[in-house]
Coordinates of C-alpha atoms in Angstrom, one line a residue:
X206 CA 0.0 0.0 0.0
X207 CA 1.5 3.3 -1.0
X208 CA 0.6 6.9 -2.0
X209 CA -0.8 5.5 -5.3
X210 CA -4.1 5.5 -3.4
X211 CA -4.1 9.2 -3.2
X212 CA -3.5 9.3 -7.0
X213 CA -6.5 7.1 -7.5
X214 CA -8.6 9.3 -5.3
X215 CA -7.4 12.3 -7.4
X216 CA -8.3 10.5 -10.6
X217 CA -11.8 9.8 -9.3
X218 CA -12.2 13.5 -8.4
X219 CA -11.0 14.5 -11.9
X220 CA -14.0 12.7 -13.4
X221 CA -16.4 15.0 -11.6
X222 CA -17.6 18.3 -13.0
X223 CA -14.8 21.0 -13.1
X224 CA -16.8 23.2 -10.8
X225 CA -17.0 20.5 -8.1
X226 CA -13.3 19.7 -8.4
X227 CA -12.3 23.4 -8.1
X228 CA -14.5 23.8 -5.0
X229 CA -12.9 20.8 -3.3
X230 CA -9.4 21.7 -4.2
X231 CA -9.8 25.2 -2.8
X232 CA -10.3 24.0 0.8
X233 CA -8.8 20.5 1.0
X234 CA -5.3 19.0 0.7
X235 CA -4.6 15.3 1.0
X236 CA -1.6 13.7 2.8
X237 CA -0.6 10.0 2.8
X238 CA 0.9 9.1 6.2
X239 CA 2.5 5.8 7.2
X240 CA 4.4 6.9 10.3
X241 CA 2.5 6.7 13.5
X242 CA 4.7 9.4 15.1
X243 CA 3.3 12.1 12.8
X244 CA 2.1 14.9 15.2
X245 CA -1.2 15.1 13.3
X246 CA -2.2 11.7 14.5
X247 CA -1.5 12.4 18.2
X248 CA -4.9 13.5 19.2
X249 CA -6.8 10.7 17.5
X250 CA -4.1 8.3 18.8
X251 CA -4.9 9.3 22.4
X252 CA -8.5 8.0 21.9
X253 CA -8.1 5.0 19.7
X254 CA -5.6 2.9 17.7
X255 CA -4.9 4.7 14.4
X256 CA -4.8 2.4 11.4
X257 CA -1.8 2.8 9.2
X258 CA -1.2 3.8 6.5
X259 CA -3.9 6.5 6.4
X260 CA -5.0 9.4 4.2
X261 CA -5.4 12.7 5.9
X262 CA -7.6 15.5 4.5
X263 CA -6.6 18.9 5.9
X264 CA -6.5 22.6 5.2
X265 CA -4.1 23.5 2.4
X266 CA -0.7 24.7 3.6
X267 CA -1.1 23.3 7.1
X268 CA 1.6 20.7 6.6
X269 CA 3.5 20.2 9.9
X270 CA 7.1 21.1 9.3
X271 CA 10.0 21.6 11.8
X272 CA 10.5 25.2 10.6
X273 CA 8.0 27.2 8.5
X274 CA 10.8 29.6 7.7
X275 CA 12.7 27.1 5.5
X276 CA 9.8 26.7 3.1
X277 CA 11.8 28.7 0.6
X278 CA 14.0 25.7 0.1
X279 CA 11.1 23.3 -0.7
X280 CA 10.1 22.5 -4.3
X281 CA 6.6 23.8 -5.0
X282 CA 5.5 21.0 -7.4
X283 CA 6.7 17.7 -8.8
X284 CA 5.3 14.6 -10.4
X285 CA 3.4 12.0 -8.4
X286 CA 5.2 9.3 -10.3
X287 CA 8.7 10.4 -9.2
X288 CA 10.2 7.2 -7.9
X289 CA 12.9 9.2 -6.0
X290 CA 10.4 11.0 -3.8
X291 CA 12.2 12.2 -0.7
X292 CA 11.0 12.3 2.9
X293 CA 10.9 15.4 5.1
X294 CA 12.7 14.9 8.4
X295 CA 11.7 11.6 10.0
X296 CA 8.1 11.6 8.7
X297 CA 7.0 9.4 5.9
X298 CA 4.6 11.8 4.3
X299 CA 3.7 13.0 0.8
X300 CA 1.5 16.0 0.7
X301 CA -0.6 17.9 -1.8
X302 CA -3.9 18.1 -3.5
X303 CA -5.3 14.9 -5.1
X304 CA -4.6 16.3 -8.6
X305 CA -1.3 18.1 -8.0
X306 CA 0.9 16.4 -5.4
X307 CA 3.6 18.4 -3.6
X308 CA 6.8 16.8 -2.4
X309 CA 9.1 17.8 0.4
X310 CA 12.9 17.3 0.4
X311 CA 14.9 16.1 3.4
X312 CA 16.6 19.2 4.7
X313 CA 18.4 17.5 7.6
X314 CA 21.7 18.0 5.9
X315 CA 21.3 21.7 5.0
X316 CA 23.5 23.8 7.2
X317 CA 21.1 26.7 7.5
X318 CA 21.4 28.9 10.6
X319 CA 17.6 29.0 10.8
X320 CA 17.3 25.2 11.0
X321 CA 19.4 25.1 14.1
X322 CA 17.3 27.6 15.9
X323 CA 14.0 25.9 15.5
X324 CA 11.7 25.3 18.4
X325 CA 10.0 22.2 16.9
X326 CA 7.4 21.8 19.7
X327 CA 6.2 25.4 19.2
X328 CA 5.9 25.0 15.4
X329 CA 4.2 21.7 15.6
X330 CA 1.6 23.2 17.9
X331 CA 1.2 26.2 15.8
X332 CA 0.8 24.2 12.6
X333 CA -1.7 21.8 14.2
X334 CA -4.0 24.7 15.0
X335 CA -4.5 25.2 11.2
X336 CA -5.5 21.7 10.2
X337 CA -9.3 21.9 10.0
X338 CA -11.4 22.4 6.9
X339 CA -15.0 23.8 7.0
X340 CA -17.5 21.2 8.2
X341 CA -19.5 21.3 5.0
X342 CA -16.4 20.3 3.1
X343 CA -15.8 17.5 5.6
X344 CA -19.1 15.9 4.7
X345 CA -18.4 16.3 1.0
X346 CA -14.9 14.7 1.3
X347 CA -16.4 11.8 3.3
X348 CA -19.1 11.2 0.7
X349 CA -16.6 11.3 -2.2
X350 CA -14.2 8.9 -0.3
X351 CA -17.0 6.4 0.4
X352 CA -17.9 6.4 -3.3
X353 CA -14.3 6.3 -4.6
X354 CA -13.2 3.5 -2.3
X355 CA -16.1 1.2 -3.0
X356 CA -14.8 -2.3 -3.7
X357 CA -11.1 -1.3 -3.2
X358 CA -8.6 -2.0 -0.5
X359 CA -7.9 1.6 0.4
X360 CA -6.5 2.8 3.7
X361 CA -8.9 4.8 5.9
X362 CA -9.2 8.6 5.6
X363 CA -9.0 11.0 8.5
X364 CA -10.6 14.4 7.8
X365 CA -9.9 17.3 10.1
X366 CA -12.8 19.7 10.6
X367 CA -12.4 23.2 12.0
X368 CA -15.0 22.7 14.7
X369 CA -17.1 25.7 13.6
X370 CA -20.3 23.6 13.3
X371 CA -22.8 23.5 16.2
X372 CA -21.5 20.2 17.6
X373 CA -17.8 21.3 17.3
X374 CA -16.6 18.3 15.2
X375 CA -12.9 18.0 15.2
X376 CA -12.4 15.1 12.8
X377 CA -14.1 12.3 11.0
X378 CA -12.5 9.0 10.0
X379 CA -13.9 6.5 7.5
X380 CA -12.6 2.9 7.0
X381 CA -13.9 -0.2 5.2
X382 CA -14.2 -3.4 7.3
X383 CA -15.6 -6.6 5.9
X384 CA -18.7 -5.7 4.1
X385 CA -19.3 -2.5 6.1
X386 CA -18.2 1.2 6.1
X387 CA -17.3 2.4 9.6
X388 CA -17.3 6.2 10.4
X389 CA -15.9 7.6 13.6
X390 CA -16.8 11.2 14.6
X391 CA -14.9 13.1 17.3
X392 CA -16.4 16.2 18.8
X393 CA -14.8 18.6 21.3
X394 CA -16.6 20.8 23.8
X395 CA -14.4 23.5 25.3
X396 CA -14.4 24.2 29.0
X397 CA -17.1 26.4 30.5
X398 CA -17.5 27.9 34.0
X399 CA -19.2 25.5 36.4
X400 CA -18.8 22.7 33.8
X401 CA -22.3 23.2 32.4
X402 CA -21.1 21.3 29.2
X403 CA -20.7 18.0 31.1
X404 CA -22.8 15.2 29.7
X405 CA -25.6 13.6 31.8
X406 CA -24.5 10.0 31.7
X407 CA -27.2 8.7 34.1
X408 CA -29.7 8.9 31.3
X409 CA -27.6 6.6 29.0
X410 CA -29.1 3.1 28.6
X411 CA -26.3 0.6 28.2
X412 CA -25.8 -2.9 29.3
X413 CA -23.6 -3.2 32.4
X414 CA -21.2 -5.6 30.8
X415 CA -20.4 -3.2 28.1
X416 CA -19.1 -0.3 30.3
X417 CA -15.5 0.5 30.7
X418 CA -14.0 3.4 32.8
X419 CA -10.6 4.9 33.1
X420 CA -9.2 7.7 35.4
X421 CA -5.7 9.1 35.1
X422 CA -4.0 11.2 37.8
X423 CA -0.9 13.3 37.2
X424 CA 0.5 13.0 40.7
X425 CA 3.5 15.2 40.2
X426 CA 1.8 17.9 38.2
X427 CA -1.3 18.3 40.4
X428 CA -0.9 16.8 43.8
X429 CA 2.0 18.9 45.0
X430 CA 1.5 22.1 42.9
X431 CA 1.0 24.1 46.0
X432 CA 4.1 22.7 47.7
X433 CA 6.7 22.6 44.9
X434 CA 7.1 25.7 42.7
X435 CA 7.6 25.4 38.9
X436 CA 11.3 26.0 39.4
X437 CA 11.5 23.0 41.7
X438 CA 9.7 20.3 39.7
X439 CA 11.0 16.8 40.6
X440 CA 12.9 15.3 37.7
X441 CA 10.5 12.7 36.3
X442 CA 6.9 11.9 35.6
X443 CA 4.4 10.0 37.7
X444 CA 0.9 9.1 36.5
X445 CA -1.6 6.8 38.1
X446 CA -4.1 5.1 35.7
X447 CA -7.0 3.1 37.0
X448 CA -9.4 1.1 34.9
X449 CA -12.7 -0.6 36.0
X450 CA -16.0 -1.8 34.7
X451 CA -18.1 -2.1 37.8
X452 CA -19.9 -0.5 39.5
X453 CA -21.7 1.6 36.9
X454 CA -20.9 5.3 37.2
X455 CA -23.9 7.6 37.5
X456 CA -21.9 10.8 37.0
X457 CA -18.7 11.9 35.3
X458 CA -15.5 12.2 37.4
X459 CA -16.9 9.5 39.7
X460 CA -14.0 8.0 41.8
X461 CA -12.7 4.5 40.9
X462 CA -13.7 1.7 43.3
X463 CA -11.1 0.4 45.7
X464 CA -11.4 -3.1 44.2
X465 CA -10.0 -1.9 40.9
X466 CA -6.4 -2.4 39.7
X467 CA -4.2 0.7 39.4
X468 CA -1.1 1.1 37.3
X469 CA 1.7 3.5 38.2
X470 CA 3.3 4.8 35.0
X471 CA 6.6 6.3 36.1
X472 CA 9.8 7.8 34.8
X473 CA 12.6 9.2 37.0
X474 CA 15.8 11.0 36.2
X475 CA 18.7 10.9 38.6
X476 CA 20.3 14.1 40.0
X477 CA 17.5 15.9 41.8
X478 CA 19.2 17.6 44.7
X479 CA 16.2 17.0 47.0
X480 CA 16.2 13.2 46.5
X481 CA 17.5 11.3 49.5
X482 CA 19.6 9.3 47.0
X483 CA 21.4 12.4 45.8
X484 CA 24.5 11.6 47.8
X485 CA 24.8 8.3 45.9
X486 CA 24.3 10.3 42.7
X487 CA 27.2 12.7 43.4
X488 CA 29.7 9.9 44.0
X489 CA 28.4 7.9 41.1
X490 CA 29.0 10.8 38.7
X491 CA 32.5 11.2 39.9
X492 CA 33.1 7.5 39.5
X493 CA 31.7 7.6 36.0
X494 CA 34.1 10.3 35.1
X495 CA 37.1 8.3 36.3
X496 CA 36.0 5.0 34.7
X497 CA 35.2 6.7 31.4
X498 CA 38.5 8.6 31.6
X499 CA 40.4 5.4 31.5
X500 CA 39.2 5.0 27.9
X501 CA 39.0 8.7 26.8
X502 CA 41.8 10.1 28.8
X503 CA 39.6 13.0 29.8
X504 CA 38.7 13.5 33.5
X505 CA 36.3 16.0 35.0
X506 CA 38.1 17.1 38.1
X507 CA 36.4 19.0 40.8
X508 CA 37.1 22.7 41.0
X509 CA 39.4 23.9 43.8
X510 CA 37.0 25.4 46.4
X511 CA 39.5 26.2 49.1
X512 CA 39.0 22.9 50.9
X513 CA 41.6 21.5 53.3
X514 CA 44.6 20.3 51.2
X515 CA 44.5 16.6 50.2
X516 CA 47.8 15.7 51.9
X517 CA 46.7 17.4 55.1
X518 CA 43.4 15.4 55.0
X519 CA 45.4 12.2 54.5
X520 CA 47.7 12.9 57.4
X521 CA 44.6 13.5 59.6
X522 CA 43.1 10.3 58.4
X523 CA 46.2 8.2 59.2
X524 CA 46.5 9.7 62.7
X525 CA 42.8 8.9 63.4
X526 CA 43.2 5.4 62.0
X527 CA 46.1 4.9 64.4
X528 CA 43.7 5.8 67.2
X529 CA 40.9 3.7 65.7
X530 CA 38.7 6.7 65.2
X531 CA 38.8 7.5 61.5
X532 CA 35.1 8.6 61.2
X533 CA 35.8 11.9 62.9
X534 CA 38.2 12.9 60.0
X535 CA 35.3 13.1 57.5
X536 CA 32.5 15.6 57.3
X537 CA 29.0 14.2 57.7
X538 CA 27.1 14.5 54.4
X539 CA 24.4 17.3 54.6
X540 CA 21.1 15.9 55.7
X541 CA 18.4 15.9 53.0
X542 CA 15.4 17.9 54.2
X543 CA 13.1 16.9 51.4
X544 CA 10.6 15.0 53.5
X545 CA 10.3 17.9 55.9
X546 CA 9.8 20.4 53.1
X547 CA 7.1 18.3 51.4
X548 CA 5.5 17.0 54.5
X549 CA 5.6 13.5 53.0
X550 CA 7.1 10.3 54.0
X551 CA 10.1 9.3 51.9
X552 CA 12.7 6.6 51.7
X553 CA 15.8 7.5 53.6
X554 CA 19.2 5.9 53.8
X555 CA 21.5 5.6 56.8
X556 CA 25.2 6.2 56.2
X557 CA 27.2 3.0 56.2
X558 CA 29.3 2.7 59.3
X559 CA 31.7 -0.1 58.4
X560 CA 34.0 1.9 56.1
X561 CA 37.5 0.4 55.6
X562 CA 40.7 2.1 54.6
X563 CA 40.0 2.3 50.8
X564 CA 36.5 3.7 51.6
X565 CA 38.0 6.6 53.6
X566 CA 40.7 7.0 50.9
X567 CA 38.0 7.4 48.2
X568 CA 36.2 10.1 50.2
X569 CA 39.3 12.2 50.3
X570 CA 40.9 11.5 46.8
X571 CA 37.7 12.4 44.9
X572 CA 38.5 15.9 46.0
X573 CA 41.7 16.0 43.9
X574 CA 41.7 18.8 41.3
X575 CA 44.4 17.3 39.0
X576 CA 46.1 14.1 38.0
X577 CA 49.4 15.3 39.6
X578 CA 47.6 16.0 42.9
X579 CA 46.2 12.5 42.8
X580 CA 49.6 11.0 42.0
X581 CA 51.2 12.9 44.8
X582 CA 48.5 11.8 47.3
X583 CA 48.9 8.1 46.4
X584 CA 52.7 8.2 46.6
X585 CA 52.3 9.6 50.1
X586 CA 49.9 6.8 51.2
X587 CA 52.2 4.1 49.8
X588 CA 55.2 5.7 51.5
X589 CA 53.5 5.6 54.8
X590 CA 52.4 2.0 54.3
X591 CA 56.0 0.9 53.3
X592 CA 57.4 2.5 56.5
X593 CA 55.2 0.2 58.6
X594 CA 53.8 3.1 60.6
X595 CA 50.3 1.7 60.7
X596 CA 48.3 -1.2 59.4
X597 CA 44.8 -0.1 58.3
X598 CA 41.8 -2.4 58.1
X599 CA 40.4 -3.5 54.7
X600 CA 37.4 -5.7 54.2
X601 CA 38.1 -9.4 53.4
X602 CA 36.3 -9.2 50.1
X603 CA 37.9 -6.0 49.1
X604 CA 40.1 -7.1 46.1
X605 CA 41.2 -3.7 44.9
X606 CA 44.9 -3.2 44.1
X607 CA 45.2 -0.8 47.1
X608 CA 43.6 -3.3 49.4
X609 CA 46.1 -5.9 48.2
X610 CA 49.0 -3.4 48.8
X611 CA 47.7 -2.9 52.4
X612 CA 47.8 -6.7 53.0
X613 CA 51.3 -6.8 51.6
X614 CA 52.4 -4.0 53.9
X615 CA 51.0 -5.9 56.9
X616 CA 53.0 -8.9 55.8
X617 CA 56.1 -6.8 55.2
X618 CA 56.2 -7.5 51.5
X619 CA 54.9 -4.3 50.0
X620 CA 56.1 -3.6 46.5
X621 CA 55.8 0.1 45.6
X622 CA 53.7 0.6 42.4
X623 CA 55.0 2.8 39.7
X624 CA 52.7 5.7 39.2
X625 CA 54.9 7.6 36.8
X626 CA 53.2 8.5 33.5
X627 CA 50.0 6.9 32.1
X628 CA 46.7 6.9 34.0
X629 CA 47.4 4.1 36.5
X630 CA 46.5 6.3 39.4
X631 CA 43.1 6.9 37.9
X632 CA 42.6 3.1 37.6
X633 CA 43.5 2.7 41.3
X634 CA 41.0 5.4 42.3
X635 CA 38.3 4.0 40.0
X636 CA 38.7 0.6 41.6
X637 CA 38.3 1.8 45.2
X638 CA 35.3 3.9 44.1
X639 CA 33.6 0.9 42.5
X640 CA 34.2 -1.1 45.7
X641 CA 32.9 1.6 48.0
X642 CA 29.7 2.3 46.0
X643 CA 29.1 -1.4 45.6
X644 CA 29.1 -1.7 49.4
X645 CA 27.0 1.5 49.8
X646 CA 24.3 0.2 47.4
X647 CA 24.2 -3.2 49.1
X648 CA 23.8 -1.5 52.4
X649 CA 21.1 0.9 51.1
X650 CA 19.0 -2.0 49.7
X651 CA 19.4 -4.3 52.7
X652 CA 19.1 -1.7 55.5
X653 CA 15.8 -0.4 54.2
X654 CA 14.6 -3.9 53.5
X655 CA 13.9 -2.8 50.0
X656 CA 15.1 -6.2 48.6
X657 CA 17.1 -9.2 49.9
X658 CA 20.7 -9.9 48.8
X659 CA 19.7 -12.5 46.3
X660 CA 17.8 -9.9 44.2
X661 CA 20.9 -7.7 43.7
X662 CA 23.7 -10.3 43.8
X663 CA 24.1 -10.3 40.0
X664 CA 24.6 -6.5 40.0
X665 CA 27.4 -6.4 42.6
X666 CA 29.9 -8.9 41.1
X667 CA 33.6 -7.9 41.3
X668 CA 35.1 -10.1 38.6
X669 CA 33.7 -8.0 35.7
X670 CA 35.5 -5.2 33.8
X671 CA 35.3 -1.8 35.4
X672 CA 32.9 -0.4 32.8
X673 CA 30.5 -3.2 33.3
X674 CA 30.6 -2.9 37.0
X675 CA 29.8 0.8 36.7
X676 CA 26.8 0.0 34.5
X677 CA 25.5 -2.4 37.1
X678 CA 25.8 0.3 39.8
X679 CA 23.9 2.8 37.6
X680 CA 21.1 0.3 37.3
X681 CA 21.0 -0.1 41.1
X682 CA 20.9 3.7 41.5
X683 CA 18.0 4.1 39.1
X684 CA 16.0 1.5 41.1
X685 CA 16.7 3.5 44.3
X686 CA 15.8 6.8 42.7
X687 CA 12.4 5.3 41.5
X688 CA 11.8 3.9 45.0
X689 CA 12.5 7.3 46.6
X690 CA 10.1 9.1 44.2
X691 CA 7.3 6.6 44.6
X692 CA 7.7 6.6 48.4
X693 CA 7.7 10.4 48.4
X694 CA 4.7 11.1 46.2
X695 CA 2.5 8.1 46.7
X696 CA 3.4 7.0 50.3
X697 CA 3.6 3.4 49.1
X698 CA 4.2 0.7 51.7
X699 CA 7.6 -1.1 51.9
X700 CA 5.9 -4.2 50.6
X701 CA 4.8 -2.3 47.4
X702 CA 8.2 -0.7 47.0
X703 CA 9.7 -4.1 47.3
X704 CA 7.6 -5.3 44.3
X705 CA 8.6 -2.2 42.4
X706 CA 12.3 -2.7 43.0
X707 CA 12.2 -6.4 42.1
X708 CA 10.3 -5.6 38.9
X709 CA 12.9 -3.0 37.9
X710 CA 15.8 -5.3 38.8
X711 CA 14.3 -8.0 36.6
X712 CA 14.0 -5.5 33.7
X713 CA 17.6 -4.4 34.2
X714 CA 18.9 -8.0 34.0
X715 CA 18.6 -7.7 30.2
X716 CA 18.4 -3.9 29.6
X717 CA 20.7 -0.9 30.0
X718 CA 19.7 2.2 31.9
X719 CA 17.2 4.3 30.0
X720 CA 15.8 7.1 32.1
X721 CA 13.1 7.7 29.4
X722 CA 11.7 4.2 29.7
X723 CA 8.2 4.3 31.1
X724 CA 7.8 1.7 33.9
X725 CA 4.4 0.2 34.5
X726 CA 3.8 -1.0 38.1
X727 CA 0.5 -2.6 38.9
X728 CA -0.8 -1.9 42.4
X729 CA -4.1 -2.2 44.2
X730 CA -6.1 1.0 44.2
X731 CA -6.5 0.7 47.9
X732 CA -2.7 1.2 48.3
X733 CA -3.0 4.8 46.9
X734 CA -6.4 5.7 48.0
X735 CA -5.3 8.5 50.4
X736 CA -3.3 10.1 47.6
X737 CA -6.0 10.2 44.9
X738 CA -8.9 11.1 47.1
X739 CA -8.1 14.8 47.0
X740 CA -6.4 14.8 43.6
X741 CA -8.3 15.8 40.5
X742 CA -8.0 13.4 37.6
X743 CA -6.3 14.9 34.5
X744 CA -8.3 12.5 32.4
X745 CA -11.6 10.6 33.1
X746 CA -13.1 8.4 30.4
X747 CA -16.1 6.1 30.0
X748 CA -16.6 3.8 27.1
X749 CA -19.4 1.5 25.9
X750 CA -19.8 -0.6 22.8
X751 CA -22.2 -2.8 21.0
X752 CA -21.7 -5.4 18.2
X753 CA -23.0 -4.6 14.7
X754 CA -22.6 -7.5 12.2
X755 CA -18.9 -8.3 12.2
X756 CA -17.9 -4.9 13.6
X757 CA -18.3 -3.0 16.8
X758 CA -19.7 0.5 17.5
X759 CA -17.9 2.3 20.3
X760 CA -18.8 5.4 22.1
X761 CA -16.3 7.2 24.3
X762 CA -16.7 10.2 26.5
X763 CA -13.5 11.7 27.7
X764 CA -12.9 14.6 30.2
X765 CA -9.4 16.0 29.8
X766 CA -7.6 19.1 31.1
X767 CA -5.6 19.3 27.9
X768 CA -7.1 19.6 24.4
X769 CA -5.9 16.8 22.2
X770 CA -7.2 18.7 19.1
X771 CA -5.7 22.2 19.3
X772 CA -7.2 23.1 15.9
X773 CA -10.6 23.2 17.7
X774 CA -10.9 25.8 20.6
X775 CA -7.8 26.5 22.7
X776 CA -5.1 24.1 23.9
X777 CA -5.4 24.3 27.7
X778 CA -8.4 24.5 30.0
X779 CA -6.6 27.4 31.8
X780 CA -6.9 29.6 28.8
X781 CA -9.8 31.9 28.0
X782 CA -12.0 30.6 30.8
X783 CA -12.8 32.6 33.9
X784 CA -11.4 31.4 37.1
X785 CA -13.9 29.6 39.3
X786 CA -12.4 31.1 42.5
X787 CA -12.5 27.7 44.1
X788 CA -9.6 25.4 44.9
X789 CA -11.9 22.3 45.1
X790 CA -10.7 19.8 42.5
X791 CA -14.4 19.2 41.5
X792 CA -14.5 22.7 40.1
X793 CA -11.6 22.2 37.7
X794 CA -12.3 22.9 34.0
X795 CA -12.3 20.1 31.5
X796 CA -12.6 19.6 27.8
X797 CA -15.3 17.1 26.9
X798 CA -14.3 14.9 23.9
X799 CA -16.9 12.5 22.5
X800 CA -16.0 9.7 20.1
X801 CA -18.8 7.9 18.3
X802 CA -18.6 5.0 15.8
X803 CA -21.3 4.2 13.3
X804 CA -21.3 1.1 11.1
X805 CA -23.1 0.9 7.8
X806 CA -23.6 -2.6 6.5
X807 CA -23.1 -2.7 2.7

């Protein structure tokens, strides 16, 4: 199936009277789309599965491009039969009228200063507001398509309407399915004060078994908007989605029953300073710099902030170690006050107490500001060890080179390593950093009873290459960051957090860290009842359907705070609508989107 279908459609229209063709061409442009990521399909895709490929009928000139200012580089016309048709950006589209197809070149290789200053999201949104054609043309195009596609295996057609009709039609889709023609109409009602546009669903007569409901809550965007300012948004996304079929709802926005199953859809990005795992993150970032530097030769050293000189800190450490009181030489990490600021429970981690000599050494040496300073510090440590002045403790399972040198020193067999030239000192530092953080993460998981040792054993192996061990620690850190976020915003029980952590660990057994991956955690609705009771849903949906021959007619009513069809009305419920003056979530303003299927048996 290719854009030849559009050509056939154009051929059909050309057989009509010239006046009819000219009228249609004046207001309608046809696009063949086979890429589901095309922005024009996003609104429909949020309500139903969009069949691909699909023909789109839209207002002429409303093609979504990354930069409208580069249109001067685009060819105005070309032949539909050109076999070397090029694609624009990553979208598989061919655009134009049915009789005169336009083609758009791939401009990704053009070094235009304009192209590098494009705000794609802004232009996508701007272009999408211009998609709709007049409603009377929508009906004409639908009628012509139903005639032209009769008896043919054509893809569906999606016709964007400008919503200026009485029922605010945003789009109409037609498709042929086994001896029937199916039409789907989507209408959008913009928010009104006191939500007078809400449908009265208690009058709808539907069989109980046909009903489906869905509520979606944006926990980070709405729940804590009064506590966290826009400049302090937590790094991630957290949505709770709940689906149920019983009991039957008698009004829109009715709360889901506690017996239903909820799904937590979550992403988290490491590095938020208010996370109780931020201390781990800081050390992990330094460790990543050292491990990667072994391959690239580039190290991101800390800036000199006037701290106590490294050698002086080492001398203080050694004196304390001789007295058996090394802990006093190190500053306690700043306490994270996130839970107090938010007034929420959160997962916290106690500092590991059983630090050995290489752990203390890591805490000091990561403050080095250059390779020469690191080399000088290590030479001093090895000199002290060789003199037999003290015999520090290292853990039995600590197999780093420095730990082995300590054991040799205790046995009087220390061989001084050669640090001159190369990056051997970096390797020694990376080794003790990996060992310390390995122990830190094990302690964090076990002390909080988040998981048992068997769950993380494969992630804390010491026989693997340094880069692979680092990757394993990054996976453990992402699990901890997620657990912190869910504990903070949803007050999940430790039992539920345990299930979350185990699910993520199983995922990471075969996958690398991807902070954009959306995790789906099933939890009983009763577990999050207290958090959603006073939280407005960002989306509420009801759906019912009935069979017609070999097809199904579906009706959906969706209440949403954001408009999925920006070419009808305005894009956000906060725009152009008077404030209610109430902070009650029941007074929030919603778009009402209604999707209705109709099946015509042929």
